[in-house]
Coordinates of C-alpha atoms in Angstrom, one line a residue:
Chain A
M1467 CA 118.4 12.5 -73.0
A1468 CA 115.3 13.8 -74.6
R1469 CA 112.0 12.6 -73.3
E1470 CA 110.9 9.5 -75.1
V1471 CA 107.6 9.9 -76.7
N1472 CA 105.0 7.7 -78.4
W1473 CA 105.6 4.6 -76.2
E1474 CA 102.3 5.1 -74.4
R1475 CA 99.2 3.2 -75.4
N1476 CA 96.8 6.1 -74.9
H1477 CA 94.8 6.4 -78.1
D1478 CA 91.6 4.4 -78.6
P1479 CA 91.1 1.9 -79.9
V1480 CA 94.3 0.5 -78.4
G1481 CA 93.8 -3.1 -79.5
I1482 CA 95.4 -6.1 -78.0
W1483 CA 99.0 -5.2 -77.1
N1484 CA 101.5 -6.7 -79.6
G1485 CA 104.0 -7.1 -76.7
R1486 CA 101.6 -9.2 -74.7
G1487 CA 103.5 -11.7 -72.6
K1488 CA 106.9 -10.7 -74.0
A1489 CA 108.1 -9.0 -70.8
A1490 CA 108.0 -10.2 -67.3
L1491 CA 108.3 -8.7 -63.8
V1492 CA 110.4 -11.0 -61.7
A1493 CA 111.9 -9.4 -58.7
R1494 CA 111.6 -6.5 -56.3
G1495 CA 113.9 -4.7 -53.8
H1496 CA 113.1 -2.2 -51.2
S1497 CA 115.1 0.2 -49.0
P1498 CA 114.3 0.8 -45.3
T1499 CA 111.4 3.2 -44.9
D1500 CA 111.9 6.4 -42.9
R1501 CA 109.6 9.3 -42.2
R1502 CA 111.9 11.8 -43.7
W1503 CA 115.6 12.5 -44.4
D1504 CA 117.3 14.3 -41.5
G1505 CA 119.3 16.5 -43.8
E1506 CA 122.6 15.1 -42.5
S1507 CA 122.9 11.3 -42.8
L1508 CA 124.1 10.6 -46.3
D1509 CA 123.7 6.9 -45.7
K1510 CA 120.0 7.5 -45.3
S1511 CA 119.6 9.8 -48.3
L1512 CA 117.3 8.9 -51.1
G1513 CA 120.4 8.0 -53.3
A1514 CA 121.7 5.7 -50.6
F1515 CA 118.3 4.1 -50.2
M1516 CA 117.9 3.7 -54.0
M1517 CA 121.2 1.8 -54.1
I1518 CA 120.0 -0.5 -51.3
A1519 CA 116.8 -1.1 -53.2
V1520 CA 118.5 -1.9 -56.5
Q1521 CA 120.9 -4.3 -54.9
N1522 CA 118.0 -6.0 -53.1
A1523 CA 116.1 -6.3 -56.4
L1524 CA 119.1 -7.8 -58.1
D1525 CA 119.7 -10.3 -55.3
D1526 CA 116.0 -11.2 -55.4
A1527 CA 116.3 -11.9 -59.1
G1528 CA 119.5 -13.8 -58.7
I1529 CA 121.4 -11.7 -61.1
T1530 CA 124.3 -9.2 -60.9
I1531 CA 124.8 -5.6 -62.1
D1532 CA 126.6 -7.0 -65.2
D1533 CA 123.4 -8.7 -66.3
V1534 CA 121.5 -5.4 -66.5
D1535 CA 121.3 -3.6 -69.8
G1536 CA 118.6 -1.0 -69.0
I1537 CA 117.5 1.4 -66.3
I1538 CA 114.1 3.1 -66.4
G1539 CA 113.2 5.3 -63.6
S1540 CA 111.3 8.4 -62.6
A1541 CA 114.1 10.2 -61.0
G1542 CA 111.9 11.8 -58.4
G1543 CA 108.6 9.9 -58.7
Q1544 CA 106.7 12.4 -60.8
G1545 CA 106.4 13.3 -64.4
N1546 CA 109.5 14.7 -66.1
G1547 CA 111.6 13.4 -63.2
Q1548 CA 110.3 16.0 -60.8
P1549 CA 110.6 15.0 -57.1
L1550 CA 107.5 13.7 -55.4
S1551 CA 108.5 15.6 -52.4
D1552 CA 110.2 19.0 -52.3
V1553 CA 113.8 19.9 -53.2
W1554 CA 116.6 20.4 -50.8
G1555 CA 118.2 23.5 -52.4
P1556 CA 119.0 26.2 -52.5
R1557 CA 121.1 25.1 -49.5
P1558 CA 124.7 24.0 -49.2
Y1559 CA 125.3 20.5 -50.6
F1560 CA 127.8 17.9 -49.6
D1561 CA 130.9 16.3 -51.1
A1562 CA 130.4 14.2 -54.2
P1563 CA 128.3 12.2 -55.0
Y1564 CA 125.9 14.3 -52.9
D1565 CA 126.9 17.6 -54.5
S1566 CA 123.5 18.3 -56.2
E1567 CA 119.9 17.3 -55.9
D1568 CA 120.7 14.1 -57.7
G1569 CA 121.1 11.5 -54.9
L1570 CA 119.3 13.6 -52.4
T1571 CA 115.8 14.4 -53.6
H1572 CA 115.8 12.5 -56.8
V1573 CA 118.0 9.7 -58.3
T1574 CA 118.8 9.4 -62.0
G1575 CA 119.9 6.3 -63.8
Q1576 CA 123.2 8.1 -64.6
W1577 CA 123.9 8.7 -60.9
L1578 CA 123.1 5.1 -60.1
R1579 CA 125.4 3.9 -63.0
Q1580 CA 128.2 5.9 -61.6
Q1581 CA 127.8 4.9 -58.0
M1582 CA 127.0 1.2 -58.5
G1583 CA 129.2 0.5 -61.5
F1584 CA 126.7 -0.7 -64.1
K1585 CA 128.9 -1.5 -67.2
N1586 CA 126.6 -3.0 -69.7
L1587 CA 123.7 -0.4 -70.0
R1588 CA 122.4 0.3 -73.4
Y1589 CA 119.2 2.0 -72.4
I1590 CA 118.7 4.6 -69.6
N1591 CA 115.5 6.7 -69.3
N1592 CA 114.8 9.0 -66.4
H1593 CA 111.8 10.7 -67.8
G1594 CA 109.2 8.3 -66.6
D1595 CA 106.2 9.1 -64.5
P1596 CA 104.5 7.4 -61.6
V1597 CA 105.4 3.8 -61.1
W1598 CA 102.6 2.3 -63.2
N1599 CA 103.8 4.2 -66.2
L1600 CA 107.4 3.1 -65.5
I1601 CA 106.4 -0.6 -65.5
G1602 CA 104.5 0.1 -68.8
Q1603 CA 107.5 1.9 -70.3
A1604 CA 109.9 -0.9 -69.3
S1605 CA 107.5 -3.5 -70.7
Q1606 CA 107.4 -1.7 -74.0
A1607 CA 111.2 -1.2 -74.2
I1608 CA 111.7 -5.0 -73.6
A1609 CA 108.9 -6.0 -76.0
D1610 CA 110.5 -3.7 -78.6
G1611 CA 113.9 -5.3 -78.1
R1612 CA 115.7 -2.2 -76.8
A1613 CA 116.7 -3.9 -73.6
E1614 CA 116.5 -7.4 -72.1
V1615 CA 117.1 -7.0 -68.4
V1616 CA 115.8 -3.7 -67.0
V1617 CA 115.9 -2.3 -63.5
V1618 CA 113.0 0.0 -62.8
T1619 CA 113.7 2.5 -60.1
Y1620 CA 111.2 4.5 -58.0
P1621 CA 112.5 6.8 -55.2
N1622 CA 110.2 8.8 -53.0
G1623 CA 111.7 11.4 -50.8
N1624 CA 110.5 13.5 -47.8
L1625 CA 112.5 16.3 -46.4
P1626 CA 112.4 18.1 -43.0
G1627 CA 109.9 20.8 -42.7
R1628 CA 106.4 21.3 -44.1
Y1629 CA 105.3 19.1 -47.0
H1630 CA 104.4 20.7 -50.3
Q1631 CA 103.8 24.1 -48.7
D1632 CA 103.6 26.7 -51.5
P1633 CA 105.9 29.6 -50.4
S1634 CA 104.2 31.9 -52.9
N1635 CA 101.9 34.6 -51.5
Q1636 CA 100.2 34.9 -54.9
A1637 CA 97.9 32.6 -56.9
R1638 CA 97.6 33.2 -60.6
G1639 CA 95.5 31.7 -63.4
P1640 CA 93.5 28.5 -62.6
A1641 CA 95.5 28.3 -59.3
V1642 CA 93.5 31.2 -57.9
W1643 CA 90.7 28.7 -57.1
P1644 CA 92.4 25.8 -55.3
N1645 CA 95.6 27.3 -54.1
T1646 CA 94.1 29.8 -51.8
W1647 CA 92.7 26.8 -49.9
G1648 CA 95.8 24.7 -49.7
W1649 CA 97.8 22.3 -51.9
G1650 CA 95.6 20.1 -54.0
L1651 CA 93.2 19.2 -51.2
S1652 CA 90.1 21.3 -51.7
G1653 CA 89.7 19.9 -55.3
Q1654 CA 89.7 16.3 -54.1
G1655 CA 87.2 17.1 -51.4
F1656 CA 85.0 18.9 -53.9
T1657 CA 84.8 16.0 -56.3
F1658 CA 84.2 13.6 -53.4
N1659 CA 81.4 15.8 -52.1
Q1660 CA 79.8 15.7 -55.5
Y1661 CA 80.1 11.9 -55.4
C1662 CA 78.4 11.8 -52.0
Q1663 CA 75.6 14.0 -53.2
K1664 CA 75.1 12.1 -56.4
Y1665 CA 74.9 8.7 -54.8
G1666 CA 73.4 9.6 -51.4
T1667 CA 76.5 8.5 -49.3
N1668 CA 78.8 10.3 -47.0
H1669 CA 82.4 10.5 -45.8
D1670 CA 82.1 8.3 -42.8
R1671 CA 81.3 5.3 -45.0
M1672 CA 84.9 5.4 -46.1
A1673 CA 85.9 4.1 -42.7
P1674 CA 85.8 0.3 -43.4
F1675 CA 88.1 0.8 -46.4
V1676 CA 90.7 2.9 -44.8
V1677 CA 90.8 0.8 -41.7
Q1678 CA 91.2 -2.4 -43.7
E1679 CA 94.0 -0.9 -45.7
R1680 CA 95.9 -0.1 -42.5
K1681 CA 95.4 -3.7 -41.4
N1682 CA 96.8 -5.0 -44.7
G1683 CA 99.7 -2.5 -44.6
L1684 CA 100.8 -3.7 -41.2
L1685 CA 101.5 -7.1 -42.8
W1686 CA 103.9 -5.6 -45.4
E1687 CA 107.3 -5.4 -44.0
H1688 CA 108.2 -2.3 -45.9
S1689 CA 105.3 -0.3 -44.8
Y1690 CA 106.1 2.8 -42.8
Y1691 CA 103.4 1.8 -40.3
A1692 CA 104.8 -1.8 -39.9
Q1693 CA 108.2 -0.4 -39.2
H1694 CA 107.4 2.7 -37.1
E1695 CA 103.8 2.8 -35.9
P1696 CA 102.6 -0.8 -35.7
G1697 CA 99.4 -0.2 -33.7
E1698 CA 96.0 -0.9 -35.0
F1699 CA 94.2 2.0 -36.7
T1700 CA 90.6 1.9 -35.8
E1701 CA 87.3 3.2 -37.0
E1702 CA 87.2 5.6 -34.1
D1703 CA 90.6 6.9 -35.3
Y1704 CA 89.3 7.5 -38.8
L1705 CA 86.0 9.1 -37.7
N1706 CA 87.8 11.6 -35.4
G1707 CA 90.2 12.7 -38.1
R1708 CA 90.3 16.5 -38.6
M1709 CA 88.7 17.7 -41.8
I1710 CA 91.2 19.6 -43.8
A1711 CA 88.8 20.3 -46.7
R1712 CA 85.1 19.7 -47.1
D1713 CA 84.6 15.9 -47.1
L1714 CA 88.3 15.2 -46.9
S1715 CA 89.9 14.3 -43.6
I1716 CA 93.5 14.1 -42.6
F1717 CA 93.2 10.3 -42.7
D1718 CA 92.2 10.4 -46.3
C1719 CA 95.7 11.6 -47.2
D1720 CA 98.7 9.4 -47.5
R1721 CA 101.6 10.1 -45.2
P1722 CA 104.8 11.3 -46.9
V1723 CA 107.7 9.0 -46.3
L1724 CA 111.3 8.4 -47.5
A1725 CA 111.8 5.1 -49.3
A1726 CA 113.0 3.6 -52.6
A1727 CA 112.1 0.5 -54.5
A1728 CA 113.4 -1.2 -57.6
Y1729 CA 112.1 -3.9 -59.9
V1730 CA 113.8 -6.3 -62.3
M1731 CA 111.9 -6.8 -65.5
V1732 CA 113.2 -9.1 -68.2
S1733 CA 112.2 -10.6 -71.6
A1734 CA 110.1 -13.7 -71.6
D1735 CA 113.1 -15.7 -72.7
R1736 CA 115.3 -14.5 -69.9
A1737 CA 112.5 -15.0 -67.4
K1738 CA 112.8 -18.7 -67.7
D1739 CA 116.2 -18.6 -66.0
M1740 CA 115.4 -16.3 -63.2
K1741 CA 115.4 -17.2 -59.5
Q1742 CA 111.8 -16.1 -59.0
K1743 CA 108.7 -17.1 -60.8
P1744 CA 107.9 -14.7 -63.7
V1745 CA 104.9 -12.5 -63.8
Y1746 CA 104.1 -11.6 -67.3
I1747 CA 102.8 -8.2 -68.5
L1748 CA 99.7 -8.7 -70.6
D1749 CA 99.1 -5.1 -71.2
H1750 CA 99.9 -1.5 -70.3
T1751 CA 97.8 1.6 -71.1
E1752 CA 98.1 5.2 -70.2
S1753 CA 95.9 8.3 -70.2
Q1754 CA 96.0 12.0 -69.8
F1755 CA 92.9 14.3 -69.6
S1756 CA 91.9 17.9 -69.0
P1757 CA 89.0 19.1 -66.9
R1758 CA 86.1 20.8 -68.7
S1759 CA 86.4 23.7 -66.3
L1760 CA 88.9 25.1 -63.8
V1761 CA 88.2 22.4 -61.3
Q1762 CA 87.8 18.6 -61.8
T1763 CA 84.2 17.5 -61.3
I1764 CA 82.6 14.1 -60.6
D1765 CA 81.4 14.1 -64.2
D1766 CA 85.0 14.5 -65.4
T1767 CA 86.2 11.9 -63.0
E1768 CA 83.7 9.3 -64.0
E1769 CA 84.2 9.9 -67.7
W1770 CA 88.0 9.6 -67.4
T1771 CA 88.1 6.6 -65.3
D1772 CA 85.5 4.8 -67.5
I1773 CA 87.9 5.5 -70.4
Q1774 CA 90.9 4.2 -68.4
A1775 CA 89.1 1.0 -67.5
Q1776 CA 87.7 0.3 -71.0
R1777 CA 91.1 1.0 -72.5
S1778 CA 92.7 -1.5 -70.3
Y1779 CA 90.0 -4.1 -71.0
N1780 CA 90.4 -3.5 -74.7
G1781 CA 94.2 -3.7 -74.5
S1782 CA 94.3 -6.9 -72.5
G1783 CA 91.2 -8.7 -73.8
L1784 CA 90.1 -9.3 -70.2
K1785 CA 86.8 -8.8 -68.6
P1786 CA 86.1 -7.6 -65.0
E1787 CA 85.5 -11.1 -63.8
D1788 CA 89.0 -12.1 -64.9
I1789 CA 90.7 -9.8 -62.4
D1790 CA 91.8 -11.7 -59.3
I1791 CA 94.0 -9.1 -57.6
F1792 CA 92.9 -5.5 -58.0
A1793 CA 95.1 -2.7 -56.8
P1794 CA 93.6 0.8 -57.5
Y1795 CA 95.5 3.8 -56.2
D1796 CA 94.5 5.5 -52.9
G1797 CA 96.9 8.4 -52.4
F1798 CA 93.8 10.3 -51.5
A1799 CA 91.6 7.5 -50.2
V1800 CA 88.6 9.1 -52.0
F1801 CA 90.1 8.2 -55.3
T1802 CA 89.6 4.5 -55.0
Q1803 CA 85.9 4.2 -55.4
Y1804 CA 86.1 5.9 -58.8
Y1805 CA 88.5 3.2 -60.0
I1806 CA 86.6 0.2 -58.5
E1807 CA 83.4 1.4 -60.1
A1808 CA 84.9 2.1 -63.4
F1809 CA 86.6 -1.3 -63.7
G1810 CA 83.5 -2.9 -62.3
W1811 CA 85.7 -5.2 -60.1
R1812 CA 83.6 -7.8 -58.3
G1813 CA 80.5 -6.3 -60.1
V1814 CA 80.6 -3.0 -58.3
K1815 CA 78.7 -0.3 -60.3
R1816 CA 78.7 3.5 -60.1
G1817 CA 77.7 4.6 -56.7
E1818 CA 78.1 1.2 -55.1
A1819 CA 81.6 1.3 -53.7
H1820 CA 80.7 2.4 -50.2
D1821 CA 78.2 -0.5 -50.0
F1822 CA 81.1 -2.7 -51.2
Y1823 CA 83.3 -1.3 -48.4
A1824 CA 80.7 -2.2 -45.9
G1825 CA 80.8 -5.8 -47.0
D1826 CA 83.8 -8.2 -46.7
I1827 CA 86.9 -6.6 -48.2
S1828 CA 89.2 -8.4 -45.7
L1829 CA 92.4 -9.9 -46.8
K1830 CA 91.3 -13.5 -46.4
G1831 CA 87.7 -12.8 -47.6
P1832 CA 86.2 -13.0 -51.1
N1833 CA 87.1 -9.5 -52.1
P1834 CA 90.6 -8.6 -50.9
L1835 CA 90.8 -5.1 -52.2
N1836 CA 94.3 -3.6 -52.1
S1837 CA 95.8 -6.6 -50.3
G1838 CA 99.1 -4.7 -49.9
G1839 CA 97.4 -1.9 -47.9
G1840 CA 97.8 0.9 -50.5
N1841 CA 99.4 4.2 -49.6
M1842 CA 97.0 4.5 -46.7
G1843 CA 98.4 1.4 -45.1
T1844 CA 102.1 1.8 -46.1
G1845 CA 102.9 5.5 -46.6
R1846 CA 103.3 7.6 -49.7
M1847 CA 105.6 5.2 -51.5
R1848 CA 103.2 4.0 -54.2
T1849 CA 105.4 0.9 -54.8
V1850 CA 103.1 -1.4 -52.8
F1851 CA 100.9 -1.2 -55.9
I1852 CA 103.5 -3.1 -57.9
T1853 CA 105.1 -5.2 -55.2
D1854 CA 101.9 -6.7 -53.7
P1855 CA 100.4 -7.8 -57.0
L1856 CA 103.8 -9.3 -58.0
E1857 CA 104.1 -11.2 -54.7
Q1858 CA 100.5 -12.3 -54.8
L1859 CA 100.9 -13.8 -58.2
Q1860 CA 104.2 -15.3 -57.3
G1861 CA 102.6 -16.8 -54.2
R1862 CA 105.1 -15.3 -51.8
A1863 CA 103.0 -12.6 -50.1
G1864 CA 103.3 -14.4 -46.8
D1865 CA 100.7 -13.3 -44.3
R1866 CA 99.2 -11.1 -47.0
Q1867 CA 98.7 -13.9 -49.4
V1868 CA 95.0 -13.9 -50.4
T1869 CA 93.0 -17.1 -50.2
T1870 CA 91.2 -16.4 -53.4
K1871 CA 92.6 -17.2 -56.9
A1872 CA 95.7 -15.1 -57.7
E1873 CA 96.6 -15.5 -61.4
V1874 CA 95.7 -12.2 -62.9
A1875 CA 96.3 -8.7 -61.4
V1876 CA 95.4 -5.2 -62.4
T1877 CA 97.1 -2.3 -60.8
H1878 CA 96.1 1.3 -61.6
G1879 CA 97.2 4.8 -60.7
V1880 CA 97.9 7.5 -60.1
L1881 CA 95.2 10.1 -60.6
P1882 CA 91.9 10.1 -62.4
I1883 CA 93.3 12.9 -64.6
T1884 CA 96.4 10.9 -65.6
A1885 CA 97.0 7.3 -65.0
G1886 CA 98.7 4.1 -66.0
T1887 CA 97.2 0.6 -65.9
V1888 CA 99.3 -2.6 -65.8
V1889 CA 97.8 -6.0 -66.3
M1890 CA 99.9 -8.9 -64.9
S1891 CA 99.5 -12.7 -65.2
T1892 CA 101.1 -15.9 -64.1
S1893 CA 100.8 -17.0 -67.8
P1894 CA 102.1 -15.1 -70.8
D1895 CA 99.1 -16.1 -72.9
Chain B
M801 CA 92.5 25.5 -8.5
A802 CA 92.3 23.2 -11.6
I803 CA 94.3 24.1 -14.7
L804 CA 94.2 21.9 -17.8
L805 CA 97.2 21.6 -20.0
S806 CA 96.6 20.2 -23.5
F807 CA 99.8 19.0 -25.3
D808 CA 100.0 18.8 -29.1
I809 CA 102.4 15.9 -30.0
D810 CA 104.1 16.2 -33.3
G811 CA 106.7 19.1 -33.1
T812 CA 105.8 19.6 -29.5
L813 CA 106.5 16.5 -27.4
E814 CA 109.9 14.8 -27.6
L815 CA 108.1 11.7 -28.7
G816 CA 106.4 13.5 -31.6
D817 CA 107.2 13.3 -35.3
P818 CA 109.2 15.5 -35.6
P819 CA 110.3 15.6 -32.0
G820 CA 109.6 18.8 -30.0
G821 CA 111.2 20.3 -27.0
V822 CA 108.7 19.3 -24.3
T823 CA 110.2 16.3 -22.6
T824 CA 108.4 13.4 -20.9
E825 CA 109.9 14.6 -17.7
M826 CA 108.3 18.1 -18.1
V827 CA 104.9 16.5 -18.7
R828 CA 105.4 14.2 -15.7
K829 CA 106.4 17.2 -13.5
A830 CA 103.3 19.1 -14.7
R831 CA 101.1 16.2 -13.6
D832 CA 102.9 15.9 -10.3
V833 CA 102.4 19.6 -9.6
G834 CA 98.7 19.1 -10.1
F835 CA 97.8 20.1 -13.6
I836 CA 95.2 18.2 -15.6
I837 CA 97.2 16.8 -18.5
G838 CA 96.2 15.3 -21.9
S839 CA 96.9 15.5 -25.6
C840 CA 95.1 17.1 -28.5
S841 CA 96.8 16.2 -31.7
D842 CA 96.2 15.2 -35.3
K843 CA 97.6 11.8 -34.5
P844 CA 95.0 9.0 -34.4
L845 CA 93.5 8.6 -30.9
S846 CA 94.9 5.1 -30.6
V847 CA 98.4 6.3 -31.4
Q848 CA 98.0 9.1 -28.8
R849 CA 97.1 6.5 -26.2
K850 CA 100.1 4.5 -27.1
I851 CA 102.4 7.5 -26.7
W852 CA 101.0 8.1 -23.2
E853 CA 101.6 4.4 -22.4
D854 CA 105.2 4.8 -23.6
M855 CA 105.5 7.9 -21.3
E856 CA 104.1 5.8 -18.5
L857 CA 101.6 8.5 -17.7
T858 CA 97.8 8.4 -17.6
P859 CA 96.2 11.3 -19.4
A860 CA 92.9 12.9 -18.3
F861 CA 92.0 13.1 -22.0
V862 CA 93.2 12.3 -25.5
S863 CA 91.5 14.2 -28.3
A864 CA 91.7 15.2 -32.0
K865 CA 93.1 18.7 -32.3
H866 CA 89.8 20.1 -33.7
Q867 CA 88.0 18.8 -30.6
L868 CA 89.4 21.1 -28.0
G869 CA 85.9 22.4 -27.3
K870 CA 84.8 18.9 -26.3
V871 CA 87.8 18.6 -24.0
R872 CA 86.7 21.8 -22.3
R873 CA 83.1 20.5 -21.9
E874 CA 84.2 17.2 -20.5
N875 CA 87.0 18.4 -18.2
P876 CA 85.9 21.1 -15.8
A877 CA 88.8 23.4 -14.9
D878 CA 89.4 27.0 -13.9
A879 CA 91.8 27.6 -16.8
Y880 CA 92.7 25.9 -20.1
Y881 CA 95.9 25.9 -22.1
H882 CA 97.0 24.3 -25.3
M883 CA 100.4 24.2 -26.8
G884 CA 101.6 23.3 -30.3
D885 CA 103.7 24.2 -33.2
R886 CA 101.2 24.9 -36.0
D887 CA 98.8 27.6 -36.9
T888 CA 96.1 24.9 -36.5
D889 CA 97.1 24.6 -32.9
Y890 CA 96.8 28.3 -32.4
M891 CA 93.5 28.6 -34.1
A892 CA 92.0 25.6 -32.2
A893 CA 93.1 27.2 -28.9
K894 CA 91.8 30.6 -29.9
D895 CA 88.4 29.2 -31.1
N896 CA 87.9 27.4 -27.8
N897 CA 89.2 30.1 -25.5
F898 CA 92.3 28.2 -24.4
G899 CA 95.5 30.0 -23.5
F900 CA 98.2 29.1 -26.0
W901 CA 101.9 28.6 -26.0
W902 CA 104.0 27.9 -29.1
A903 CA 106.0 24.7 -28.8
H904 CA 109.3 26.5 -28.2
E905 CA 107.6 28.5 -25.4
A906 CA 106.1 25.4 -23.9
A907 CA 109.6 23.9 -23.7
E908 CA 110.3 26.6 -21.1
Q909 CA 107.5 25.2 -18.9
P910 CA 105.7 28.5 -18.4
W911 CA 103.1 26.7 -16.3
L912 CA 105.6 26.3 -13.5
E913 CA 105.5 30.1 -13.0
F914 CA 101.9 29.8 -12.0
D915 CA 101.0 30.2 -8.3
M916 CA 98.4 27.4 -8.0
N917 CA 96.9 29.0 -4.9
N918 CA 96.5 32.5 -6.4
H919 CA 93.7 32.5 -9.0
E920 CA 94.3 36.2 -9.8
Q921 CA 97.8 35.5 -11.1
I922 CA 96.8 33.0 -13.7
P923 CA 95.8 34.4 -17.1
I924 CA 92.9 32.5 -18.7
T925 CA 94.4 33.2 -22.2
T926 CA 97.7 34.5 -23.4

């Protein structure tokens, strides 16, 4: 299937979305969360985990496979279906259905259809991007009438061995600058260092934020830490983290894990009959930028995130004070302040995020930032950024349920350079 | 004769992620023989302490991997050794004048070859 184009809302002015309130997110399902695949246990492969997650999502929605007429997924968690982790091959594969990468390091809708027996699909798309974009794409497909009951799939793998280690001994083109210093890390540290210089702050002031996220994550049953490392992460832990680039510590980086999640999205009409309370999609917007130079700067970052925030506000008609639940991405923890400041959540302006972190961002306080714990608190799954806002708005977040109003949520990720924003509400209006 | 052994955790100890070849029993034996034992790892300090609790051993120190120099300053000894599975372990050991064993070498318990009463036999670095 060719990549579907022109579904994104990424050209200003976007205007109020004509699909507003026509699609709803109703249910979620998760697999177990492991640190990595062992390379042998096929019942713990990414494909096996994806099937568990899909079945759990269907059960949560109170529907069967026969009700589903669409699957939208990012086969491997990244753009163009690329694996978020590394690939298994070239190595010997296994007997069918594990005789290729499909089912091991990525999971396509076609593979799921074959293994799970979906019979009534009329729409399959595997070319999605990070999970925010997938929710946006599914919302658009439903609003456009191309499907009525869509399962959104999001698998994230992690294999034995080093993570994202570039085997090449050469760096060409723009890669000559960052790659000689390690995968993707030095650039993030560089931008954050510029942020610190611009606003007179420093790395240690991130500690309250990361520590709070780890606390929140321990309350999410699917978190890697809740399942495998349930101890408290302290400020002492954070401040003693090894710096792996200037102004970027090992504890600013999310921990790669193996997990899969699935979501059931339906038309507003079908939402009325679902087992769970519907959460309506008020807007989705997307963005893609290019740096002015070889390396992303703080000026780029602030310009891009300002555009992302304004685009979302224009598309939803909301204002900062309308956002109850805010879930800005934190795959590198140093991303998050750019988003908070751009969206102006809780009145935070440029350069003020670290002061905000030093205040009360606790789960039961007035500013429950990333109430699900983000990637820092759950592992590199990204799906907590959908599941937690969904559960908060449905009022079934359990111990994580915030005490503030939870009627409108905005979730945003993945990178400043390319992102999707989804606006959810308990009301379709 | 005081000799300090610093254990990396992930990829080195059997309780690490991934597990390494140095068993809890090997660590216990090193302590019983008289070595000063502790861990230097990228794991959070709180997690390192929990691992020592799980091993039912009391370490002389727990430290971040890049703080081997602090371990040296705070733990007087005649010789210092670190063991681990990554280049970062090797570099940290080298930078702080620790002897070093790769994790697979450490699983052979080379420290048991030392004559604790003969200072001359014990190399300060490897």
